[in-house]
mmCIF file of C-alpha atoms in Angstrom:
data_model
loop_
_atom_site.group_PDB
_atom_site.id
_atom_site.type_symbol
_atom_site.label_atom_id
_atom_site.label_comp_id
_atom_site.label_asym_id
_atom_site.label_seq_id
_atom_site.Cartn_x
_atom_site.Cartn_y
_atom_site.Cartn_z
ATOM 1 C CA UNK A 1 36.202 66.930 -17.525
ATOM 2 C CA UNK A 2 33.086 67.931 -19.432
ATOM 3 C CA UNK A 3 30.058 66.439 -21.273
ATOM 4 C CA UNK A 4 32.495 65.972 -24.680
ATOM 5 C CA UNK A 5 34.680 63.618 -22.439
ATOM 6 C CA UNK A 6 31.776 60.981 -22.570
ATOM 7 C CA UNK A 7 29.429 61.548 -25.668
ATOM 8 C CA UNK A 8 29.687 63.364 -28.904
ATOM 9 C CA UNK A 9 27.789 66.169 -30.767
ATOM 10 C CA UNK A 10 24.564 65.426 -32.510
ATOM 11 C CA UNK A 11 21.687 63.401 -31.736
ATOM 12 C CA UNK A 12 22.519 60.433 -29.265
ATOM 13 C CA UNK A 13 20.857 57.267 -28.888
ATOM 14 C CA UNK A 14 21.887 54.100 -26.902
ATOM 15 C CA UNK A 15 24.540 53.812 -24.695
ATOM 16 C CA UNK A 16 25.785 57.394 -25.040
ATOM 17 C CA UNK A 17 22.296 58.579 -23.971
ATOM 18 C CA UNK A 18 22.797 56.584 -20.429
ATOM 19 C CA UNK A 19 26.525 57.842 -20.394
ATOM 20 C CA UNK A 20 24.845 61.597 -21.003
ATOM 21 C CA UNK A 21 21.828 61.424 -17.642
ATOM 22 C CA UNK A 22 24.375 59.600 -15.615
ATOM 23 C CA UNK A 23 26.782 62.099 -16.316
ATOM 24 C CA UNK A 24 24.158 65.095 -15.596
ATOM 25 C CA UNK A 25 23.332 62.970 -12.363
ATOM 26 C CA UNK A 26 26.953 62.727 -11.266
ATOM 27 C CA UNK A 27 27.475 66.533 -11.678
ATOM 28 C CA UNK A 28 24.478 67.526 -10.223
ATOM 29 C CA UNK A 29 22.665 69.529 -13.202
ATOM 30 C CA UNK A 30 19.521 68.655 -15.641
ATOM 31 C CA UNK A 31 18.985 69.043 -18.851
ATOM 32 C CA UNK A 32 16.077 71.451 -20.056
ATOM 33 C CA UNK A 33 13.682 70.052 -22.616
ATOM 34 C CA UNK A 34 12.060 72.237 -24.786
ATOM 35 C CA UNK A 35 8.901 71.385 -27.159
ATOM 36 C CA UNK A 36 9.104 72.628 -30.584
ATOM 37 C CA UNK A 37 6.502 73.112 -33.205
ATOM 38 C CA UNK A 38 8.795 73.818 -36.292
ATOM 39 C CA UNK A 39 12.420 74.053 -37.737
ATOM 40 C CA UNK A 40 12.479 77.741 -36.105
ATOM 41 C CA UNK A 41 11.956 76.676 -33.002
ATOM 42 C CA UNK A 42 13.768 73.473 -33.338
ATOM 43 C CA UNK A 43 16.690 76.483 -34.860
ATOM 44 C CA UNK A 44 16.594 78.995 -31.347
ATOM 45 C CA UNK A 45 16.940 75.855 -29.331
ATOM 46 C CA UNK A 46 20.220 74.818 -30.754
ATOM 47 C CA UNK A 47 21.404 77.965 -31.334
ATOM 48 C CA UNK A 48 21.024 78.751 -27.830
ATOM 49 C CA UNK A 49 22.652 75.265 -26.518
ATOM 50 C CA UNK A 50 25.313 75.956 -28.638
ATOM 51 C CA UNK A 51 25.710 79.369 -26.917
ATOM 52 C CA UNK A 52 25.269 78.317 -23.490
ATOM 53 C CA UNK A 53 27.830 75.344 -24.299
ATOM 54 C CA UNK A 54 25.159 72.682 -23.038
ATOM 55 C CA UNK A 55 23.062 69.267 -24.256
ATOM 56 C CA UNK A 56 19.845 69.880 -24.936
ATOM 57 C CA UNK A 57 16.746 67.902 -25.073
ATOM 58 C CA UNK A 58 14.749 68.647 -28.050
ATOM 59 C CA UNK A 59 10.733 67.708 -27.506
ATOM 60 C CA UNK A 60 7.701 67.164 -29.787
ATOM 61 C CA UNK A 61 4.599 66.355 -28.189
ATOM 62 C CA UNK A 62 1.238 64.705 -30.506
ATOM 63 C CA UNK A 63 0.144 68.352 -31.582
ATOM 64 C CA UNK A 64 3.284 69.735 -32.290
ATOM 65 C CA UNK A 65 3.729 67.105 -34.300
ATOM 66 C CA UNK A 66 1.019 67.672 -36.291
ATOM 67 C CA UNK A 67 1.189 71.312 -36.739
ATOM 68 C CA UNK A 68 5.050 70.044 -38.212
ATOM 69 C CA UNK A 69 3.260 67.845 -40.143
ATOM 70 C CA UNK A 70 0.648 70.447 -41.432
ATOM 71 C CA UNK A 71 -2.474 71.089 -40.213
ATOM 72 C CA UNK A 72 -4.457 70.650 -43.111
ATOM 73 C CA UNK A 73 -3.429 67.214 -43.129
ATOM 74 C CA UNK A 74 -5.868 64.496 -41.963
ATOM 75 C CA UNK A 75 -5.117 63.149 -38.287
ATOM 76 C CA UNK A 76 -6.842 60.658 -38.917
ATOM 77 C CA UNK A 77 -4.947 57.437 -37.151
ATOM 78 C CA UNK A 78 -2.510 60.134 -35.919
ATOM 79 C CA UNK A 79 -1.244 59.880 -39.775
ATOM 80 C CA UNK A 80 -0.385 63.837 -39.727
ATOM 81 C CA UNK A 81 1.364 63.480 -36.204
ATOM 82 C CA UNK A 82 3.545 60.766 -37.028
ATOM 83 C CA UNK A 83 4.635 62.181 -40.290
ATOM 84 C CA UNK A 84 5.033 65.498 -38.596
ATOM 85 C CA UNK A 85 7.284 63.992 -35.917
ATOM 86 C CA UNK A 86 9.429 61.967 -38.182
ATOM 87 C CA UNK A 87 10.189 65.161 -40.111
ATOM 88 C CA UNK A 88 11.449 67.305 -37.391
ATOM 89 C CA UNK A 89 13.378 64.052 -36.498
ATOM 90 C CA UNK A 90 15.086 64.260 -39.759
ATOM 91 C CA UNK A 91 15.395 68.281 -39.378
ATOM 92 C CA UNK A 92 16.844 67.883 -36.015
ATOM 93 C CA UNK A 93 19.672 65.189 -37.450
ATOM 94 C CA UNK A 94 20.315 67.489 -40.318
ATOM 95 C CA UNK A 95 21.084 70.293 -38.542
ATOM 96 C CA UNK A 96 22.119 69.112 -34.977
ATOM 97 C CA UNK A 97 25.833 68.566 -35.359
ATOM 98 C CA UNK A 98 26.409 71.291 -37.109
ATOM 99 C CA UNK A 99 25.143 73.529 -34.047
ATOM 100 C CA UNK A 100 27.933 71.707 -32.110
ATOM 101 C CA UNK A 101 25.825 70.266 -29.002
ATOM 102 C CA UNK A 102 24.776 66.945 -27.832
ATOM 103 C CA UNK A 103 21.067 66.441 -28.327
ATOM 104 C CA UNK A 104 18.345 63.946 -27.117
ATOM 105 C CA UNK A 105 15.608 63.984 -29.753
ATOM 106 C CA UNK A 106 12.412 63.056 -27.452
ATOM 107 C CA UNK A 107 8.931 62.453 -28.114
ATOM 108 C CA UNK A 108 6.460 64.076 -25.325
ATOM 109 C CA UNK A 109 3.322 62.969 -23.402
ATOM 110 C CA UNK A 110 1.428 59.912 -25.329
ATOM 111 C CA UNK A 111 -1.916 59.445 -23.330
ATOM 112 C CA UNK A 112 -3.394 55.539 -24.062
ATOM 113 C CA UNK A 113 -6.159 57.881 -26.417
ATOM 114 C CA UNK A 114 -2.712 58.592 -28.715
ATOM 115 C CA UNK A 115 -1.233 55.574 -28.410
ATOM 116 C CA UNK A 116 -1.713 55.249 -32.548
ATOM 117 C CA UNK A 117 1.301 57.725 -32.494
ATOM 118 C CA UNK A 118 3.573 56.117 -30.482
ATOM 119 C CA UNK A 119 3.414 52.994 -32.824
ATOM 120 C CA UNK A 120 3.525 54.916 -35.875
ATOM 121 C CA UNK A 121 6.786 56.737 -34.188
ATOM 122 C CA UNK A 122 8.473 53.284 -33.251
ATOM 123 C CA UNK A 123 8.019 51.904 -36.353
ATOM 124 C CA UNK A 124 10.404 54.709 -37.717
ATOM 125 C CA UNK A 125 12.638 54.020 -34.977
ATOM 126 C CA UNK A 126 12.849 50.477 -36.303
ATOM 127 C CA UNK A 127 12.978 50.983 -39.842
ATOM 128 C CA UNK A 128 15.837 53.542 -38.796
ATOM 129 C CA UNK A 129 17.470 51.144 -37.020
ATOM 130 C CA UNK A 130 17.292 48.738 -39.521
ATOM 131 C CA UNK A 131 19.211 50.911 -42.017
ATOM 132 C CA UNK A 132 21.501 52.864 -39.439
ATOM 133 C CA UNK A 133 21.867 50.660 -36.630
ATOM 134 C CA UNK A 134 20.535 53.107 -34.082
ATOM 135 C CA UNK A 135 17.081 54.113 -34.342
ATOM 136 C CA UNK A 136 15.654 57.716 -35.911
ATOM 137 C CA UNK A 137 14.995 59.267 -32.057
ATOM 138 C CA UNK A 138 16.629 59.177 -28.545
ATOM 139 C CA UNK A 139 13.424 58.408 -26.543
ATOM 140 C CA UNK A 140 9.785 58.369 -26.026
ATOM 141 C CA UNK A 141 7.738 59.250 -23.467
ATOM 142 C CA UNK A 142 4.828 56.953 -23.113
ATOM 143 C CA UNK A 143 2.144 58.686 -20.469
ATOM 144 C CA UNK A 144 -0.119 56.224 -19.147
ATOM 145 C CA UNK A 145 -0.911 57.851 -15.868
ATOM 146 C CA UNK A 146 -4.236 58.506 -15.927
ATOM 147 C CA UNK A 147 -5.012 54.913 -16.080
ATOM 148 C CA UNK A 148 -4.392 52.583 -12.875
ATOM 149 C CA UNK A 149 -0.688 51.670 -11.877
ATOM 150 C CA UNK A 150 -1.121 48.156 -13.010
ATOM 151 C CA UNK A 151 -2.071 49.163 -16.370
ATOM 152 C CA UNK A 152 0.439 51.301 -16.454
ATOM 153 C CA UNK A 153 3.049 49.532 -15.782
ATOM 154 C CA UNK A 154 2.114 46.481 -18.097
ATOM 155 C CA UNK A 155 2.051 48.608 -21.082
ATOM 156 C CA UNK A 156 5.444 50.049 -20.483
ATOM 157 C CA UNK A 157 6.910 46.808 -19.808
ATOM 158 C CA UNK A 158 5.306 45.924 -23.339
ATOM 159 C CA UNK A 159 6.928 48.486 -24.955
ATOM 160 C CA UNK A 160 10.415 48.650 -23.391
ATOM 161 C CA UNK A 161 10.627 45.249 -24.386
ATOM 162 C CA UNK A 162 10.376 46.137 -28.103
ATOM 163 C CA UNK A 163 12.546 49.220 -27.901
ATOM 164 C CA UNK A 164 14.876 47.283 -25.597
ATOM 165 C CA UNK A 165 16.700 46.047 -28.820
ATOM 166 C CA UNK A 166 17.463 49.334 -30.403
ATOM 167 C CA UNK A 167 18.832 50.573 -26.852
ATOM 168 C CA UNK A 168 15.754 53.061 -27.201
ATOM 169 C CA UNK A 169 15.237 54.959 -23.792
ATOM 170 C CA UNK A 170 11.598 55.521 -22.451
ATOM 171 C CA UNK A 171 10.423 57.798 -20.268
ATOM 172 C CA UNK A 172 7.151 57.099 -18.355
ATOM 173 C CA UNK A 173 4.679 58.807 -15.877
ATOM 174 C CA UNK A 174 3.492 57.484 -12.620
ATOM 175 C CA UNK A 175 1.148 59.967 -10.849
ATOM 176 C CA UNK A 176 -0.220 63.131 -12.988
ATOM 177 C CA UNK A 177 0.475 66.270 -13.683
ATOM 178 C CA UNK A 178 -2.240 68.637 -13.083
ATOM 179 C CA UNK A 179 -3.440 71.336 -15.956
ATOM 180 C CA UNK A 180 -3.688 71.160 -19.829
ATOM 181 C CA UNK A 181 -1.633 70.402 -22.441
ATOM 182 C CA UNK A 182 -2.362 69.995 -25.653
ATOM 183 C CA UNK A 183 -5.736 68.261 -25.412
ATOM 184 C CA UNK A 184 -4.600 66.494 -22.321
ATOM 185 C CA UNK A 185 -6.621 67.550 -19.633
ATOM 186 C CA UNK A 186 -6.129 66.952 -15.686
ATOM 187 C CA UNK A 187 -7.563 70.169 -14.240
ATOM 188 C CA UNK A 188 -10.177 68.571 -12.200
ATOM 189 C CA UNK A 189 -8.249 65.660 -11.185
ATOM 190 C CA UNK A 190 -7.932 64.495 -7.095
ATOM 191 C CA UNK A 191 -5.194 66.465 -5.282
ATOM 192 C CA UNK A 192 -3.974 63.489 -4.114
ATOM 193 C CA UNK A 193 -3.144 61.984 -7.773
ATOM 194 C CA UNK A 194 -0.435 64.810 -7.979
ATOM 195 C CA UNK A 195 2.093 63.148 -5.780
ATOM 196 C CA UNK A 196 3.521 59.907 -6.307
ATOM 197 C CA UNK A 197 4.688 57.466 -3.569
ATOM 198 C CA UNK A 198 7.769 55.949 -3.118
ATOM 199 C CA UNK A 199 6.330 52.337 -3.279
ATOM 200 C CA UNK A 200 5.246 53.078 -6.574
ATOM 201 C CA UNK A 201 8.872 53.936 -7.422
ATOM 202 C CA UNK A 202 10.066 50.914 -6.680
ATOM 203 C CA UNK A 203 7.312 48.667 -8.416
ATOM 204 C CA UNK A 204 7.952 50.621 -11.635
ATOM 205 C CA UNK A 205 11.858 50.352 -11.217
ATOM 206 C CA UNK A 206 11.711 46.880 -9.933
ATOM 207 C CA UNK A 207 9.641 45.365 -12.989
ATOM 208 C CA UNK A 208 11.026 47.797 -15.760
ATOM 209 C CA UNK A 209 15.083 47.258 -14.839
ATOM 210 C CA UNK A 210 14.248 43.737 -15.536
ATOM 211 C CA UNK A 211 13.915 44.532 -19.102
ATOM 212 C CA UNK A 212 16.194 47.436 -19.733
ATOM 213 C CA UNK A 213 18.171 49.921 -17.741
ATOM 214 C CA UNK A 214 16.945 52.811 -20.089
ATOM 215 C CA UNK A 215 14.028 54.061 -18.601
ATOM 216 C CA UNK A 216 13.395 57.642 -16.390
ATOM 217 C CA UNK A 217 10.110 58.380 -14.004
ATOM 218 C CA UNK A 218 8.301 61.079 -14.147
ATOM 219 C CA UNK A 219 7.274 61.376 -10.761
ATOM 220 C CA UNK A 220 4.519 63.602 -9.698
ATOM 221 C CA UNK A 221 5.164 66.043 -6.645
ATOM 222 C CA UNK A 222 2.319 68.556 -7.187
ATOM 223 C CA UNK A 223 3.168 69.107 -10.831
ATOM 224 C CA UNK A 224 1.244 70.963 -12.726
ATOM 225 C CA UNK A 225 1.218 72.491 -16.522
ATOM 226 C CA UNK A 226 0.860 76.032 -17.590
ATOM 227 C CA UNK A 227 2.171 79.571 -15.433
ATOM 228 C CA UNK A 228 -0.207 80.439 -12.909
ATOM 229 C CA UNK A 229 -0.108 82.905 -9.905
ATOM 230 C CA UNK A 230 2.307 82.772 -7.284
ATOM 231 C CA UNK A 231 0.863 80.094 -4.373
ATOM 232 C CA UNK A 232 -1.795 78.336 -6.722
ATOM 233 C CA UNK A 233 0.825 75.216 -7.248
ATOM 234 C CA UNK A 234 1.976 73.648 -4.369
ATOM 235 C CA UNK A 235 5.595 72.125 -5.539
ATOM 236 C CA UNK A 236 7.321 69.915 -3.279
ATOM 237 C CA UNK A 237 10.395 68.334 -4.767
ATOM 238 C CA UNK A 238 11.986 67.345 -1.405
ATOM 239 C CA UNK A 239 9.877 64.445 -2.150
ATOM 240 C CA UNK A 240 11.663 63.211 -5.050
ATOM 241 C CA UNK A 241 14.537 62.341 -2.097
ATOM 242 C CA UNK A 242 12.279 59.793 -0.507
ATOM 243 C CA UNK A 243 12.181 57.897 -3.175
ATOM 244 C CA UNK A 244 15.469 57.835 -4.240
ATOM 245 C CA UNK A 245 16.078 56.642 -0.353
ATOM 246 C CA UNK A 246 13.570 54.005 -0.642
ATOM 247 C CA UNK A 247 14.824 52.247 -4.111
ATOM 248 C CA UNK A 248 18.605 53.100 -2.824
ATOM 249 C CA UNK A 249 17.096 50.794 0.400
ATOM 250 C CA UNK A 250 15.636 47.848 -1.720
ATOM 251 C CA UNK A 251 18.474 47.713 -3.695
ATOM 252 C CA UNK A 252 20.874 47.635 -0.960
ATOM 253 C CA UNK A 253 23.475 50.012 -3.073
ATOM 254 C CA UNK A 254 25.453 53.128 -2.191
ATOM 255 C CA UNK A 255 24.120 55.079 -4.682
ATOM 256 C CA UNK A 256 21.978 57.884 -3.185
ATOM 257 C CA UNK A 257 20.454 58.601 -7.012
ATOM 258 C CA UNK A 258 19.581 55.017 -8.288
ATOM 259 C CA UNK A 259 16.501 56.495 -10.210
ATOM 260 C CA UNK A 260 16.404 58.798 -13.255
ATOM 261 C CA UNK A 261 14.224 61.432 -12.312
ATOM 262 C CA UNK A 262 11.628 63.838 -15.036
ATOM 263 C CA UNK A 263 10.251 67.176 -13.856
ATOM 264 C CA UNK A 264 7.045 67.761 -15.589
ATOM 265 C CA UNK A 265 5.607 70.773 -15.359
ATOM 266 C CA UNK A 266 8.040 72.893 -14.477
ATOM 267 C CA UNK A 267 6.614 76.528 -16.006
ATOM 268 C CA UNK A 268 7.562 79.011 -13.629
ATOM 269 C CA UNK A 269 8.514 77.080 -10.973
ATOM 270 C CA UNK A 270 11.142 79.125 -8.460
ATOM 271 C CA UNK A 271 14.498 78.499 -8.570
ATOM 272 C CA UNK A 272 14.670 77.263 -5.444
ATOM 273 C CA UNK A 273 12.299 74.264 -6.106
ATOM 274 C CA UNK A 274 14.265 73.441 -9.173
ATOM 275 C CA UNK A 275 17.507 73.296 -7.585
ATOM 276 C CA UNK A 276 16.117 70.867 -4.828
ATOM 277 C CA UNK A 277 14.553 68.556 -7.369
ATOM 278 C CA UNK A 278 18.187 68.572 -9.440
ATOM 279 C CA UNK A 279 19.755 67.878 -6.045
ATOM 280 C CA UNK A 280 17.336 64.578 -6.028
ATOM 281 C CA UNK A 281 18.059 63.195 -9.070
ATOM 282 C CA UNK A 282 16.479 65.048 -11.698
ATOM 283 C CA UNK A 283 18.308 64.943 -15.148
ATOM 284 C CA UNK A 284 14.957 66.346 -17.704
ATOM 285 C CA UNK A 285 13.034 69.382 -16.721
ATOM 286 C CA UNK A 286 10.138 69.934 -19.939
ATOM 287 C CA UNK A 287 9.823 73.163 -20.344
ATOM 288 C CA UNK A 288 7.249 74.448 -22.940
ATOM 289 C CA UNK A 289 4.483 77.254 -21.844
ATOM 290 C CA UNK A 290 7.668 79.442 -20.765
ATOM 291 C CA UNK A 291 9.387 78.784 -24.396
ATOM 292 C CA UNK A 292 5.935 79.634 -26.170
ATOM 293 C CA UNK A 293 5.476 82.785 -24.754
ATOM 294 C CA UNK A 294 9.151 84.083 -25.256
ATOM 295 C CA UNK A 295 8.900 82.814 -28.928
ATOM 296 C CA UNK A 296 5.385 84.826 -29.346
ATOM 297 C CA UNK A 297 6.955 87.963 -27.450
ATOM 298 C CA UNK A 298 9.779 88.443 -30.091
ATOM 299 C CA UNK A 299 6.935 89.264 -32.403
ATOM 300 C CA UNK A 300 4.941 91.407 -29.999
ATOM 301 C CA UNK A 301 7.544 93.627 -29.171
ATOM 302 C CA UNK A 302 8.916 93.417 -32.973
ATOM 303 C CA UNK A 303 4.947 94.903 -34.005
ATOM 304 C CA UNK A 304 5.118 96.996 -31.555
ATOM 305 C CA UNK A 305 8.190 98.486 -32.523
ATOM 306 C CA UNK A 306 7.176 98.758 -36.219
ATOM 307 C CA UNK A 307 4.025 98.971 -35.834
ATOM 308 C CA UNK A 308 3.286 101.910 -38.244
ATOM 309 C CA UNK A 309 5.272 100.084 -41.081
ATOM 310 C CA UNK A 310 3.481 96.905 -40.969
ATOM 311 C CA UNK A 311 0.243 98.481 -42.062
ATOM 312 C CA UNK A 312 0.482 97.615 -45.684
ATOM 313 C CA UNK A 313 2.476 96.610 -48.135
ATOM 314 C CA UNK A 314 3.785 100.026 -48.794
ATOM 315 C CA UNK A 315 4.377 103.381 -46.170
ATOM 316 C CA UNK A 316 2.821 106.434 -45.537
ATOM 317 C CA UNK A 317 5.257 107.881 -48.271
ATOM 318 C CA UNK A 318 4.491 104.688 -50.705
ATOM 319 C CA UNK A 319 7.974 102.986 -49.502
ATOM 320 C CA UNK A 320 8.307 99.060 -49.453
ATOM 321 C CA UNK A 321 7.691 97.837 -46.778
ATOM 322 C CA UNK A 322 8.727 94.421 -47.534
ATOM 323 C CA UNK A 323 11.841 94.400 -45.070
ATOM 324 C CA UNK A 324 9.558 94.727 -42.218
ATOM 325 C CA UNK A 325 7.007 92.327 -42.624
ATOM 326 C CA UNK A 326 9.752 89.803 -44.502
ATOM 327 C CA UNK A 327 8.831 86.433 -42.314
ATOM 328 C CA UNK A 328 12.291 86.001 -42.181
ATOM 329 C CA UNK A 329 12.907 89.702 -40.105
ATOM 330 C CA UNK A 330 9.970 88.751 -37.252
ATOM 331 C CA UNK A 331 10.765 85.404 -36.893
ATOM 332 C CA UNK A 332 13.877 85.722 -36.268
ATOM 333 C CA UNK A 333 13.078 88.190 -33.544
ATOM 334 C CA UNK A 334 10.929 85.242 -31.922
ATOM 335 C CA UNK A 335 13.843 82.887 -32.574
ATOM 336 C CA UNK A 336 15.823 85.096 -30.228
ATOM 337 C CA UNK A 337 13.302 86.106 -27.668
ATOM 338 C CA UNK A 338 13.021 82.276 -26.894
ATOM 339 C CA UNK A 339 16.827 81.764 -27.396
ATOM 340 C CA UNK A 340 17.109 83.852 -24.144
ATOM 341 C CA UNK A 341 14.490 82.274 -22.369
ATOM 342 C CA UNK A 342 16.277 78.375 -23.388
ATOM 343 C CA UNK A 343 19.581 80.416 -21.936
ATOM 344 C CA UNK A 344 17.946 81.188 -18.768
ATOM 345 C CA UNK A 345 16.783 77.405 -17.760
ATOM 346 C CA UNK A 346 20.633 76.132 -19.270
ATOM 347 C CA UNK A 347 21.543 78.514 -16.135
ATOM 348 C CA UNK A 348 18.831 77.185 -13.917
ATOM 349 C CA UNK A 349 19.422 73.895 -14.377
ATOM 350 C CA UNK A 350 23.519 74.169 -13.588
ATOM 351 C CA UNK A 351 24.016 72.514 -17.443
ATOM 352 C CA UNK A 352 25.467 76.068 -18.804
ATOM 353 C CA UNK A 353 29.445 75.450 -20.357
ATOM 354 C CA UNK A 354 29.113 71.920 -19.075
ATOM 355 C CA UNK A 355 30.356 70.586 -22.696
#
């Protein structure tokens, strides 16, 4: 049995996203999601899935969006990021079947300060919907941590109850995940603020359920964004099983995994630590510093390597020199620098010929 036995190629929404995390649950692997910032990288992403025979979550945060979008847009109203995110929508739908893979089209953190986007993105879902019967993306993640729990929780509970109707899943975040993101900034933030508690599992589970079952947690165990030295980020994932254990307790069910489980932050983390969070319940690892840096290196080691033809437009010997500095020639070596890199978490996350 494989991923094809419960959901088809292409971008999922509804029902056959459930059927896709549950499945990822049962078999004990996640699914890597990888921000994009344009149809190339939106291209390496499938390409590799298709090659590694695995879904794939495909993720554009608020300024990826807008860089889609065009930065000389104005952002003003998070116009520029809304359009921008609707358009890779439509690229990703274009393309995605033909690539072969199941794909959840996601939106990434929304902090309250964006929250302009999020609307502006549901209201394509809806008029999607409206016209299709499913709406334009998978899910959103709405990233209200940095205000207090109650809040928190009120305004997802507001907003699951409007996406509830188009089956739209939502992803939230209950503790915070250290380091900067685009423009989200947590690197002064208490130490104690990176690591959820299982109570707080159970309040968001208990009052969100009620709505809709299509929901995940991203649940803070020491997360934190960005690559840094070895020993500066103190992961602890065995965590993630406590809470499991304490919702699987209030709920009074067999189930050891009741909870869909987010790993934010996960930018050279060890394997070790990722396998232990999968093993708890984990279905979506983000994955996006990693990603950017492979995608850059393709053209770094593609200069480097042709370095003394990309000084002009023609050679020493007055030879075009158009094949080398062709867009289409060094992107494509960044399109396959981060293709490996995608390949590598596929592996690390036990989703690789799953399909």
């Amino acid at each position: 049995m494989g991923v094809f036995d419960v959901v088809p190629a292409g971008v999922l929404t509804g029902d056959n996203v459930m059927k896709l995390f549950s499945y990822a649950k049962e078999h004990h692997f996640a699914i890597p999601a990888i921000n994009v910032t344009s149809s190339s990288a939106i291209n390496s992403v499938l390409e590799a899935a298709r090659d590694s025979k695995s879904p794939v979550i495909i993720q554009i945060s608020q300024g990826g969006a807008q860089f889609f979008g065009g930065k000389g847009l104005s952002n003003d109203g998070q116009a520029a990021s809304i359009l921008g995110a609707v358009a890779g929508a439509h690229h990703v739908r274009t393309v995605a079947k033909s690539y072969g893979v199941p794909v959840v089209l996601h939106s990434d953190h929304c902090a309250k300060k964006l929250e302009p986007w999020f609307v502006g993105m549901l209201e394509a879902d809806e008029a999607y919907f409206k016209q299709h019967g499913e709406p334009l993306f998978s899910s959103h993640m709405l990233d209200f941590s940095e205000e207090s729990k109650e809040h928190n929780i009120a305004a997802c509970k507001k907003y699951l109850t409007r996406m509830a109707p188009m089956k739209l899943w939502l992803e939230m975040e209950i503790g915070i995940t250290g380091g900067e993101e685009d423009g989200v900034d947590n690197t002064g933030v208490d130490n104690a603020s990176l690591y959820t508690q299982p109570e707080d599992i159970w309040d968001i589970y208990r009052e969100l359920s009620a709505i809709a079952p299509h929901f995940s947690i991203a649940a803070a165990f020491g997360n934190v964004h960005g690559v840094y030295k070895p020993g500066n980020v103190r992961l602890h994932p065995e965590l993630l099983a406590k809470h499991q254990a304490y919702v699987k307790e209030k709920l009074n069910i067999t189930d050891n995994h009741p909870v869909f489980l987010v790993f934010h932050g996960g930018s050279g983390s060890t394997k070790d630590e990722i396998k232990t969070a999968v093993q708890n319940g984990v279905v979506k690892m983000n994955i996006d510093t990693d990603t950017q840096y492979a995608y850059w290196e393709g053209v770094l080691k593609y200069y480097k390597k042709n370095e003394s033809r990309l000084q002009g437009v023609l050679d020493a010997e007055e030879k075009p020199n158009k094949k080398y500095y062709d867009p289409r020639v060094w992107l494509r070596e960044s399109e396959l620098s981060m293709k490996k890199r995608v390949q590598e978490a596929f592996n690390d996350l036990g989703g690789a010929n799953s399909l």
